[in-house]
Short mmCIF file of C-alpha atoms and ligand atoms in Angstrom, two decimals:
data_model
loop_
_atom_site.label_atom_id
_atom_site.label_comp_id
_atom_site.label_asym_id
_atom_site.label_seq_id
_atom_site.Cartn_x
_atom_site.Cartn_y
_atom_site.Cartn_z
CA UNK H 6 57.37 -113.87 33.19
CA UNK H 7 53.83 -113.86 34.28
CA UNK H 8 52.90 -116.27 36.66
CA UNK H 9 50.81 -118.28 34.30
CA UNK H 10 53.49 -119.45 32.37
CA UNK H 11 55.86 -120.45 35.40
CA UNK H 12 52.97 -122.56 36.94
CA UNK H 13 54.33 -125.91 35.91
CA UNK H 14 52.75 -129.06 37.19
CA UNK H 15 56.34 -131.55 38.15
CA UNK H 16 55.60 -134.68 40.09
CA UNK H 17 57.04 -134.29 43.89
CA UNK H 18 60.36 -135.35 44.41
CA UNK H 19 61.34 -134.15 40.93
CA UNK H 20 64.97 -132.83 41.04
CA UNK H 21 65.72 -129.32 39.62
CA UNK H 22 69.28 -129.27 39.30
CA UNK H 23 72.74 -127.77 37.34
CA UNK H 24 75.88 -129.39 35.46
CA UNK H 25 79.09 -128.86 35.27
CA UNK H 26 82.36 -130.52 33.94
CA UNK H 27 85.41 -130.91 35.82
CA UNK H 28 88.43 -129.55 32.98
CA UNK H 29 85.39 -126.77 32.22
CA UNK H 30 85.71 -125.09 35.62
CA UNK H 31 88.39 -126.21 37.93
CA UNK H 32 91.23 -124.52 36.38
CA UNK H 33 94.88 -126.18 36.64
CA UNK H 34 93.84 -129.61 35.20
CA UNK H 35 97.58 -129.49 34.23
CA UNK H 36 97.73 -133.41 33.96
CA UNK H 37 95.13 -134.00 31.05
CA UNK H 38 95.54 -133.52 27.40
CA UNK H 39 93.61 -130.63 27.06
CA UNK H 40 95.87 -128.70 29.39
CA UNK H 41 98.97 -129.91 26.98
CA UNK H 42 97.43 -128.47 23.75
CA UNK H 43 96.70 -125.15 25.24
CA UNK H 44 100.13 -124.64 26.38
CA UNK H 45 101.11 -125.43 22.83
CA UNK H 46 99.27 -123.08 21.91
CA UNK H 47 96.33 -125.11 20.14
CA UNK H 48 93.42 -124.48 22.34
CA UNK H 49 92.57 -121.64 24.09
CA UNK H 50 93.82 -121.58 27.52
CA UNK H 51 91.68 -122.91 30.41
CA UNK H 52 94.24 -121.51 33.22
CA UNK H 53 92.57 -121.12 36.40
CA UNK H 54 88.81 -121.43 34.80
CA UNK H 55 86.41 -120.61 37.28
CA UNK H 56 88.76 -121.79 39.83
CA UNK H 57 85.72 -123.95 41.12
CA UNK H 58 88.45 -126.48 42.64
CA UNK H 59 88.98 -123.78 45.76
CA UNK H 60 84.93 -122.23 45.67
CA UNK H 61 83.31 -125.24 45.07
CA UNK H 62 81.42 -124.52 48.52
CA UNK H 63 80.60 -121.13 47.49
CA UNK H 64 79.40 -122.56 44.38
CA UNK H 65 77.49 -125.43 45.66
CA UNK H 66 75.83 -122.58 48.32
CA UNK H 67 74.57 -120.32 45.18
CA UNK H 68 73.22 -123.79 43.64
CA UNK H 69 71.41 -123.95 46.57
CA UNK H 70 70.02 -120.13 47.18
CA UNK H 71 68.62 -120.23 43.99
CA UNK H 72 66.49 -123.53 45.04
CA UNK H 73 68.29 -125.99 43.03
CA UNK H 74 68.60 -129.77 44.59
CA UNK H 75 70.62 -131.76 41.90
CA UNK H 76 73.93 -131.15 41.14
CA UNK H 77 75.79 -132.90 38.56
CA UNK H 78 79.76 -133.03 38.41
CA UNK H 79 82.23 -134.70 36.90
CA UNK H 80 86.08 -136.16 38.88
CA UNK H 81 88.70 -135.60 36.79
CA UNK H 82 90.35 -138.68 35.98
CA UNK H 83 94.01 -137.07 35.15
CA UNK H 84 93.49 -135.75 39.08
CA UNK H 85 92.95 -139.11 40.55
CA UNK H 86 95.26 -140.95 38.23
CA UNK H 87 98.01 -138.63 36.65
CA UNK H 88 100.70 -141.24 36.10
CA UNK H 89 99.55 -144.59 34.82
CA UNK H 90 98.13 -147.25 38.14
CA UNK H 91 99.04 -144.21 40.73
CA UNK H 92 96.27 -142.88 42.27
CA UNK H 93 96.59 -139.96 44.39
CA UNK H 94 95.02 -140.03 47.98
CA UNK H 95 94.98 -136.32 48.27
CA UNK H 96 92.74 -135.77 45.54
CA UNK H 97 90.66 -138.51 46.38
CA UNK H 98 90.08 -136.85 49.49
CA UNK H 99 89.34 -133.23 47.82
CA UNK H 100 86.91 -135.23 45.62
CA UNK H 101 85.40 -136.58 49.26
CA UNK H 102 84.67 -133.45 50.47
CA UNK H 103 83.57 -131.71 47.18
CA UNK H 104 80.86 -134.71 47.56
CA UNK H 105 80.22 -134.03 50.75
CA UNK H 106 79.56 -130.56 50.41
CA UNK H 107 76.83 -130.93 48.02
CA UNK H 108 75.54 -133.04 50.10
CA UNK H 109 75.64 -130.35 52.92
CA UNK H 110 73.60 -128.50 50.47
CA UNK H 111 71.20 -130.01 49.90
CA UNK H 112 72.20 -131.20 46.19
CA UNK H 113 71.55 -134.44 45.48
CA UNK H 114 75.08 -136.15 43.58
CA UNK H 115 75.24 -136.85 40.05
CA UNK H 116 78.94 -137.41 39.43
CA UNK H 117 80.12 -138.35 35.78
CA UNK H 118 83.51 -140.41 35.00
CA UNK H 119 84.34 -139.27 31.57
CA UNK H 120 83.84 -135.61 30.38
CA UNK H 121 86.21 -135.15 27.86
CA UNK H 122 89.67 -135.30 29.18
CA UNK H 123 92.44 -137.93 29.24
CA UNK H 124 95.10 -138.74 31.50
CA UNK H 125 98.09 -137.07 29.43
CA UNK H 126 99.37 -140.69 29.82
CA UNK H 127 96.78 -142.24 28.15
CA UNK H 128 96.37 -139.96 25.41
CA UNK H 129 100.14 -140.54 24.97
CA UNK H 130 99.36 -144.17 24.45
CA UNK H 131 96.76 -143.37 21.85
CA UNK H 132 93.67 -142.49 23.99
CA UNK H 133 90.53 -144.53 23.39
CA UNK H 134 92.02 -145.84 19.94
CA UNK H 135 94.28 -148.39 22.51
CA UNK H 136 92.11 -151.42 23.05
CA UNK H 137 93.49 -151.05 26.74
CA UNK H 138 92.06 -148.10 27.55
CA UNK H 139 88.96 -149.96 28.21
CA UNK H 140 90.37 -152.22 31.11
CA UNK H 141 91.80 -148.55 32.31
CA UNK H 142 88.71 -146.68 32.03
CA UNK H 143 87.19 -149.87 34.14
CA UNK H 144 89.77 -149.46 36.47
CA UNK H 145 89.58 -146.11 37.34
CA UNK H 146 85.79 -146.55 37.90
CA UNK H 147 86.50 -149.79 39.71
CA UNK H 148 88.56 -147.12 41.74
CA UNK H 149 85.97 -144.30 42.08
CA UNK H 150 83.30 -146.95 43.23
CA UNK H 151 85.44 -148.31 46.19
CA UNK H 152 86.46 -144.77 47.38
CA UNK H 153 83.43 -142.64 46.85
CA UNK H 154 80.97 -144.71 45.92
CA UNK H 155 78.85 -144.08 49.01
CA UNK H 156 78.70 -140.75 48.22
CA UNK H 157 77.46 -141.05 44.71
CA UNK H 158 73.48 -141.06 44.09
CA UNK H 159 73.64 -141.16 40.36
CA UNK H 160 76.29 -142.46 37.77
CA UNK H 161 77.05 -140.92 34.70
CA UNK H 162 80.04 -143.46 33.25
CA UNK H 163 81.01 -141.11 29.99
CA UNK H 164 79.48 -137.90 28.68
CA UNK H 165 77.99 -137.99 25.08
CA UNK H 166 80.26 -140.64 23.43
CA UNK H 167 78.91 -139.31 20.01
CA UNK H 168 79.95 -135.75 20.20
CA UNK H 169 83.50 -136.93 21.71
CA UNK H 170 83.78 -139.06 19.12
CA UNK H 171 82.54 -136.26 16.29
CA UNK H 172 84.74 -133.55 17.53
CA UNK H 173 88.23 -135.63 18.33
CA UNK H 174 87.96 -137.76 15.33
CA UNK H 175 85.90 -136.58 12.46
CA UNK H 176 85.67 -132.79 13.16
CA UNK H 177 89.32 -132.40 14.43
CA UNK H 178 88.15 -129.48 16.24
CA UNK H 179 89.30 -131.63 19.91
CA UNK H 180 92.28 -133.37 20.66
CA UNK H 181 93.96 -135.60 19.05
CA UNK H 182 92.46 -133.24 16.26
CA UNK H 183 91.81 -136.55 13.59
CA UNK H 184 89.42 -136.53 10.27
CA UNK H 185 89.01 -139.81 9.89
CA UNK H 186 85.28 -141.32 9.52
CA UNK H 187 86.43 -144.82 10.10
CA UNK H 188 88.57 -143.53 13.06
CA UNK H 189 85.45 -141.96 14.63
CA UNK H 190 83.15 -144.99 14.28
CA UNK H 191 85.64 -147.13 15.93
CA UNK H 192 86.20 -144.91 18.78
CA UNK H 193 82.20 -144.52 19.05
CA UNK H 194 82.43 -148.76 19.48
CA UNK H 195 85.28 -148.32 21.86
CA UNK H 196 83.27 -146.45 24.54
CA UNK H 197 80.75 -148.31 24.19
CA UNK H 198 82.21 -151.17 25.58
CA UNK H 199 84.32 -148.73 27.95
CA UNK H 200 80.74 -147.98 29.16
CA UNK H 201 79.59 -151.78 29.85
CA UNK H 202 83.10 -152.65 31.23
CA UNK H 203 82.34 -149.55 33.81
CA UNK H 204 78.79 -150.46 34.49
CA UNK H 205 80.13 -153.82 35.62
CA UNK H 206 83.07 -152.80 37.44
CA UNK H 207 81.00 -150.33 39.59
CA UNK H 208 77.92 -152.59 39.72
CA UNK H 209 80.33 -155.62 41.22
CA UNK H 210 80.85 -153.21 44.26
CA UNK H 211 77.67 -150.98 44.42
CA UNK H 212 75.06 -152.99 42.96
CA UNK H 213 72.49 -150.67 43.62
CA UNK H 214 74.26 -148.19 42.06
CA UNK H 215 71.66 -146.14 39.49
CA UNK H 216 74.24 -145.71 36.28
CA UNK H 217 73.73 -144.51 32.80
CA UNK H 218 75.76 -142.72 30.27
CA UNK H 219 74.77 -138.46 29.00
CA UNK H 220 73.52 -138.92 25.02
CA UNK H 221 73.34 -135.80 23.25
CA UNK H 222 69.88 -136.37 21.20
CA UNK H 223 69.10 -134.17 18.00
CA UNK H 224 64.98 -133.69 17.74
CA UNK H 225 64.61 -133.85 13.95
CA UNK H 226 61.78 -133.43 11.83
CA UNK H 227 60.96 -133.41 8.48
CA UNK H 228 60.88 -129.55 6.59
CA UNK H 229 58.05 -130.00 4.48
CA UNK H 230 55.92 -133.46 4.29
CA UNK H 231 57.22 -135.74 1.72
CA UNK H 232 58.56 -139.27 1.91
CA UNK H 233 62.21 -138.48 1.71
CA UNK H 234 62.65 -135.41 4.17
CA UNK H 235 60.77 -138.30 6.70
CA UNK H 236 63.27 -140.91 5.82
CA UNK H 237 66.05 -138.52 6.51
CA UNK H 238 64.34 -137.82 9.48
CA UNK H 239 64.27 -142.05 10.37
CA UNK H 240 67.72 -142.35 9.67
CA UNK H 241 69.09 -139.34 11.03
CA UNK H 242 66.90 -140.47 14.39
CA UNK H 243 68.41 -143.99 14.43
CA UNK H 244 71.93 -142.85 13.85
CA UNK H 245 71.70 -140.06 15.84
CA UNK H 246 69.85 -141.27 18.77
CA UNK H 247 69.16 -144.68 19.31
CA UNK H 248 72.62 -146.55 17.72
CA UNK H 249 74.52 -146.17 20.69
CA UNK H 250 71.46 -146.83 23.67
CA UNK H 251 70.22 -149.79 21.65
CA UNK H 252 74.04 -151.16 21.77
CA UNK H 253 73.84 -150.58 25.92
CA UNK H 254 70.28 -152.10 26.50
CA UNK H 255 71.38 -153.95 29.32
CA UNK H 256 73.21 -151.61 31.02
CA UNK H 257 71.54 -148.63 31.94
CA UNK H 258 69.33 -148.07 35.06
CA UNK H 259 67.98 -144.60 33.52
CA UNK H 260 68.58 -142.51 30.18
CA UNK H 261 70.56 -139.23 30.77
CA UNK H 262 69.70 -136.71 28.07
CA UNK H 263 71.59 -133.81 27.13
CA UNK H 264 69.46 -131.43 24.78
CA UNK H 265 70.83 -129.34 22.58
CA UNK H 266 69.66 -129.37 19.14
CA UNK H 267 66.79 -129.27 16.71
CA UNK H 268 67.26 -130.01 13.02
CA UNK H 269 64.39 -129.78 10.68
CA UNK H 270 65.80 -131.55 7.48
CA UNK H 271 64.74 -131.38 3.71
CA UNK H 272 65.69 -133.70 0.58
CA UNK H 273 66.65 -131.76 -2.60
CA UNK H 274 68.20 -134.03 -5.19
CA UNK H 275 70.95 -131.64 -6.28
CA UNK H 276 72.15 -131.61 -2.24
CA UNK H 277 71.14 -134.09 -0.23
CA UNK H 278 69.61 -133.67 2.91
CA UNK H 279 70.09 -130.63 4.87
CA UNK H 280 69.25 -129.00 7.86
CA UNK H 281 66.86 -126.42 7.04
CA UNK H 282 65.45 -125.00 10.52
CA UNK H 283 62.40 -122.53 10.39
CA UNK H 284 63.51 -119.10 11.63
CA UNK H 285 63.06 -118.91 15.74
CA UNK H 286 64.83 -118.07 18.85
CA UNK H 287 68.54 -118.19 18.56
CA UNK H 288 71.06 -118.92 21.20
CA UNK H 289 74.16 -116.87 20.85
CA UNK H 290 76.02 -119.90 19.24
CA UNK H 291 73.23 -119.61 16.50
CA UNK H 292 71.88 -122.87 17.97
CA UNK H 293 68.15 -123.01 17.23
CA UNK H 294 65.84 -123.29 20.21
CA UNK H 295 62.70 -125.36 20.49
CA UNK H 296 61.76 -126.56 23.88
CA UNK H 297 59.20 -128.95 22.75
CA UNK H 298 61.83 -130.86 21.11
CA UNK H 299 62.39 -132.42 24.66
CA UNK H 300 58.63 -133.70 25.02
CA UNK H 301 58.82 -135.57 21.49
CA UNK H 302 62.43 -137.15 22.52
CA UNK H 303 61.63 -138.25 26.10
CA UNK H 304 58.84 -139.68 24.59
CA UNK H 305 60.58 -141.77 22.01
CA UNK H 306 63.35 -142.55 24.91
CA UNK H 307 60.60 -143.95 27.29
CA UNK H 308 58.83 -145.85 24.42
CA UNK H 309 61.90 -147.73 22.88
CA UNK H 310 63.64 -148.42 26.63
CA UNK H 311 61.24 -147.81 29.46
CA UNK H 312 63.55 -146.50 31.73
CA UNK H 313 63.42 -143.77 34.31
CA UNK H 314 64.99 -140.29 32.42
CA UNK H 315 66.98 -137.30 33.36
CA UNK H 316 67.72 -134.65 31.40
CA UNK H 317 71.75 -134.39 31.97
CA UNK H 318 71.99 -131.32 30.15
CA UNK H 319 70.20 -129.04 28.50
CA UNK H 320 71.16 -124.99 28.55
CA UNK H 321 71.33 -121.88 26.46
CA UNK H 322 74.08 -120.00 25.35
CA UNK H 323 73.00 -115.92 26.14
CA UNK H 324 75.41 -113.19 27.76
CA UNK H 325 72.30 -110.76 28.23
CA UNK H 326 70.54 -113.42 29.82
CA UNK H 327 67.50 -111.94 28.59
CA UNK H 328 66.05 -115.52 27.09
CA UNK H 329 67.43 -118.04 29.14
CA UNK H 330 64.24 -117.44 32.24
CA UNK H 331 62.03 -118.61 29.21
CA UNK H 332 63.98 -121.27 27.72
CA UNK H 333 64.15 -123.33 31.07
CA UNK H 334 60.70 -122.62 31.68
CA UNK H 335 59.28 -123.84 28.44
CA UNK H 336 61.44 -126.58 28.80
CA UNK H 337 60.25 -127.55 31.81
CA UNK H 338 56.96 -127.08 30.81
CA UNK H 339 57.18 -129.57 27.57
CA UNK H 340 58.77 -132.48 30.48
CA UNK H 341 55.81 -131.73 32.71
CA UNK H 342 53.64 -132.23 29.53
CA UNK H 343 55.27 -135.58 28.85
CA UNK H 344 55.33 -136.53 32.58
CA UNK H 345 51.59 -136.41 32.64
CA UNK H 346 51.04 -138.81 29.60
CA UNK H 347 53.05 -140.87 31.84
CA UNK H 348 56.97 -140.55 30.95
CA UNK H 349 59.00 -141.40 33.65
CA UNK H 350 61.24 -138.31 34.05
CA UNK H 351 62.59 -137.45 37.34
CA UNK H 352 65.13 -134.64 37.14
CA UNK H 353 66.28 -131.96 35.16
CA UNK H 354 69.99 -130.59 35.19
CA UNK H 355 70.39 -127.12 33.52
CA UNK H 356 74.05 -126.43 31.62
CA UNK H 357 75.40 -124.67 33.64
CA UNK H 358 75.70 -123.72 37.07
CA UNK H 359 78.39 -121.10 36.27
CA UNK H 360 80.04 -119.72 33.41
CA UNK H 361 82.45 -122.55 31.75
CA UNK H 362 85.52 -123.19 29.34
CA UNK H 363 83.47 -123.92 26.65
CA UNK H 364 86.04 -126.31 25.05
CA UNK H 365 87.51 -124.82 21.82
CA UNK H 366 85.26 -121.50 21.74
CA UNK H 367 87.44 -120.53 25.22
CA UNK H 368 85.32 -118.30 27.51
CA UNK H 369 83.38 -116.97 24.72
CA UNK H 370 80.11 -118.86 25.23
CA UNK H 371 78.27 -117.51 28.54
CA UNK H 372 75.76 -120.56 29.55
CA UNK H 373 75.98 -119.95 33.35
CA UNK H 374 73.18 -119.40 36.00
CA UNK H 375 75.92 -117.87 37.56
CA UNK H 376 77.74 -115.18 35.92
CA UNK H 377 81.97 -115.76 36.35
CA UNK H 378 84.73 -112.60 35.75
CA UNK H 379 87.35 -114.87 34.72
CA UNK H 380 89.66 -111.65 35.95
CA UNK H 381 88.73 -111.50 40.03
CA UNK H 382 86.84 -115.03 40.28
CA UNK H 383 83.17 -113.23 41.19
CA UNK H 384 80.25 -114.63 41.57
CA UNK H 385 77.43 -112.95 40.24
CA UNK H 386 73.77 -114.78 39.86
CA UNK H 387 72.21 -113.29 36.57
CA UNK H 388 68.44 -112.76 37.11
CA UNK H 389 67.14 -115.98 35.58
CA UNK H 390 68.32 -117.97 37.96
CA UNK H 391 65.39 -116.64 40.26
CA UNK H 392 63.07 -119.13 38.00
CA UNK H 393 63.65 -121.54 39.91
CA UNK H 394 61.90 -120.42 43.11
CA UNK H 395 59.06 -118.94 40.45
CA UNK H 396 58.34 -121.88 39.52
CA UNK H 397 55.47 -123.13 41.50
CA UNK H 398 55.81 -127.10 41.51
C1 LIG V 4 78.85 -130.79 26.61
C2 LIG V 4 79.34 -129.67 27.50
C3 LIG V 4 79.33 -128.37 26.72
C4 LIG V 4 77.92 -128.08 26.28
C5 LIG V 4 77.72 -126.76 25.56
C6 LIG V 4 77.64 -130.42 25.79
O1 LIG V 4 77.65 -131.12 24.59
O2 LIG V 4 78.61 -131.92 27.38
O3 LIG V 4 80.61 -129.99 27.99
O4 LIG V 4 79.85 -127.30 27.45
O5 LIG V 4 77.53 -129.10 25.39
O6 LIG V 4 78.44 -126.69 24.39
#
C-alpha cells in the first residue's frame, strides 16, 4: 500500500492490538459443552486447535514482532471450574503465567470471562436458561478477580450476548441448538444481569477495575431515501445496538465493539424489510465490508454513553490474505477520523491473532494475522501483518 494511505494520525498511547477466544484456539477444552457436541458428532471437531495452550509464548512473541501492544484473551471457565464450586489451582496458575507472558511482551491484558462455552456442568443444568447461573457466572468472576485480578488491565465480562443468544437459541446453529424467539429474548435478559452481577462482584475486589462487555454492532443504513427504509434503519439500530448497553448504563467503564457487519436495508410492501447491501468488497464468508461503518458507530456509541471505546473485534475473513492489509488500514483510518472530531477511542483489537475454530464453520474461515497448519502446529505470519509497523502513528 502506498505510504499515503498507511499514514494514519492515532492519538499516542493508542493500543494496536489482536483477539482471540479461549475454546477457538487452545485445543482440548474437553470440559465445556462445545467439546461434548463435537464428540457426538454435531460440531466439527476443535481437537487440539491451534494448540495455543502449550505456544501461547510463541504466540504472544509473533503478537509482538509484528508491533502489536494489546492482546485480548479469554480464561476458559470449564478450565478453572470443571466440576460445579471446584476450582482447579493448576490451571489457575497456567492462566497466571499465560498473563504474565503477555505482559513480558509487551501486550497490554484484555482478558474476557465469557466467550461462548459452558462448564459441561452447567449446560447440564440448563445453561443460562437456570436463573442460577447468574450467582455462578458471579462467582467464577468473583474467583478470577481474587486470583488474577492484578494481572488484568481490561475486563471484558461476556462476549456479544446478542449473537450468543441468536445462534444458541433462535438460530440453533450453537449449542443447546434451540429455535425459540421467546427462549432467545430471555436468555438475552439473563446475561444481562449475569453482566451487572459480574461487574459488581469484580468491582467489590478491584474497584478500579476498567470492565465492559464485547457488543457486536450492525452499521445500517437506509437503501434508497424514503421514510420507511429509515425507520427500519431506527429500529433495526435500537434493537440491534443500543437495547442491551442502554439496559447496562451503569455498569460499564468503556464500550467494547466488535465490528462485523453492514446492512443497508430497504422496505418493499410485498417483503418487508431486507438487507439489500450495494455490491463491494467481500470477505470470504460473503460478509460485506465497509470500514467507515466503524466511524458512524463509534460516533453514535460516544454520543448516547460518553464512554471511553475499544474496538474488541473487528477482522476479515480472507485465506489469500490479499485484502485484509487494506481492510485494517481503512479501518483504522475511519477511528482516526472519528478520534479527531473528538471520540474517545483508545484501542483497536484485530480478530485474530492466529487462525481459529471458527465455531460451527470448523477451520474453514482463515481470519488470522498469523497463518496456523492445523496438521504440524506452524506458525506462519501472512504478509499483512507487516501493517502494523507501516503504519506511521
Ligand atoms: C466472535 C468470534 C468469531 C468472530 C468471527 C465474533 O462474533 O466473537 O468468536 O470468531 O465473530 O466469526
Amino acid at each position: 500500500m502506498a505510504a499515503s494511505e498507511t499514514k494514519i494520525n492515532l492519538p499516542q498511547g493508542f493500543l494496536l492490538g489482536a483477539a482471540s477466544a479461549a475454546h477457538q484456539v487452545e485445543g482440548g477444552n474437553t470440559h465445556n459443552n462445545w467439546w461434548f457436541y463435537e464428540q457426538e458428532g454435531r460440531l466439527p471437531q476443535s481437537g487440539q486447535a491451534a494448540d495455543h495452550y502449550h505456544r501461547y509464548e510463541e504466540d504472544f512473541r509473533l503478537a509482538h514482532d509484528i508491533g502489536l501492544n494489546l492482546m485480548r484473551i479469554s480464561i476458559e471457565w470449564s478450565r478453572i471450574e470443571p466440576i460445579e464450586g471446584q476450582f482447579d489451582q493448576a490451571e489457575i496458575r497456567h492462566y497466571r503465567l499465560v498473563l504474565q507472558s503477555m505482559k513480558a511482551h509487551g501486550l497490554t491484558r484484555m482478558v474476557t470471562l465469557f466467550h461462548w462455552t459452558l462448564p459441561l456442568w452447567l449446560a447440564e443444568q440448563g445453561g443460562w436458561e437456570n436463573s442460577r447461573a447468574v450467582e455462578w457466572f458471579s462467582r467464577f468472576s468473583q474467583l478470577v478477580a481474587k486470583e488474577l485480578g492484578s494481572e488484568i488491565d481490561l475486563w471484558i465480562t461476556i462476549n456479544e450476548p446478542e449473537v450468543y443468544s441468536l445462534m444458541s437459541y433462535s438460530y440453533g446453529l450453537h449449542p443447546p441448538f434451540q429455535k425459540s424467539l421467546p427462549r432467545m429474548i430471555k436468555i438475552i435478559h439473563r446475561l444481562i444481569r449475569a453482566h451487572k452481577a459480574s461487574y459488581q462482584a469484580i468491582k467489590n475486589i478491584l474497584p478500579q477495575a476498567q470492565i465492559g462487555l464485547a457488543k457486536n454492532n450492525v452499521y445500517y443504513d437506509a437503501y434508497t431515501k424514503g421514510a420507511f427504509n429509515q425507520l427500519a434503519v431506527t429500529i433495526s439500530n435500537y434493537i440491534t445496538n443500543f437495547y442491551i448497553l442502554d439496559r447496562v448504563k451503569n455498569y460499564k467503564d468503556f464500550i467494547g465493539l466488535n465490528y462485523y457487519f453492514y446492512h443497508s436495508l430497504q422496505f418493499r410492501l410485498t417483503k418487508g424489510w431486507q438487507v439489500k447491501n450495494q455490491a463491494g468488497p467481500k470477505s470470504d464468508m460473503g460478509w460485506r465490508t465497509y470500514p467507515q461503518g466503524v466511524y458512524y458507530l463509534v460516533k453514535d456509541l460516544y454520543r448516547r454513553y460518553g464512554r471511553p471505546i475499544y474496538i474488541t473485534e473487528n477482522g476479515i475473513a480472507n485465506a489469500h490474505d490479499d485484502m485484509r492489509a487494506r481492510f485494517i488500514a481503512e479501518h483504522l483510518q475511519a477511528l482516526s477520523q472519528a478520534i479527531v472530531e473528538g471520540v474517545d477511542v483508545r484501542g483497536y483489537c484485530y480478530w485474530s491473532l492466529t487462525d481459529t475454530y471458527e465455531w460451527h464453520d470448523g477451520y474453514g474461515p482463515k481470519f488470522g494475522l498469523i497463518e496456523i497448519n492445523f496438521e504440524t502446529l506452524e506458525r506462519r505470519v501472512r504478509p499483512s501483518a507487516k501493517i502494523f509497523k507501516e503504519i506511521i502513528l
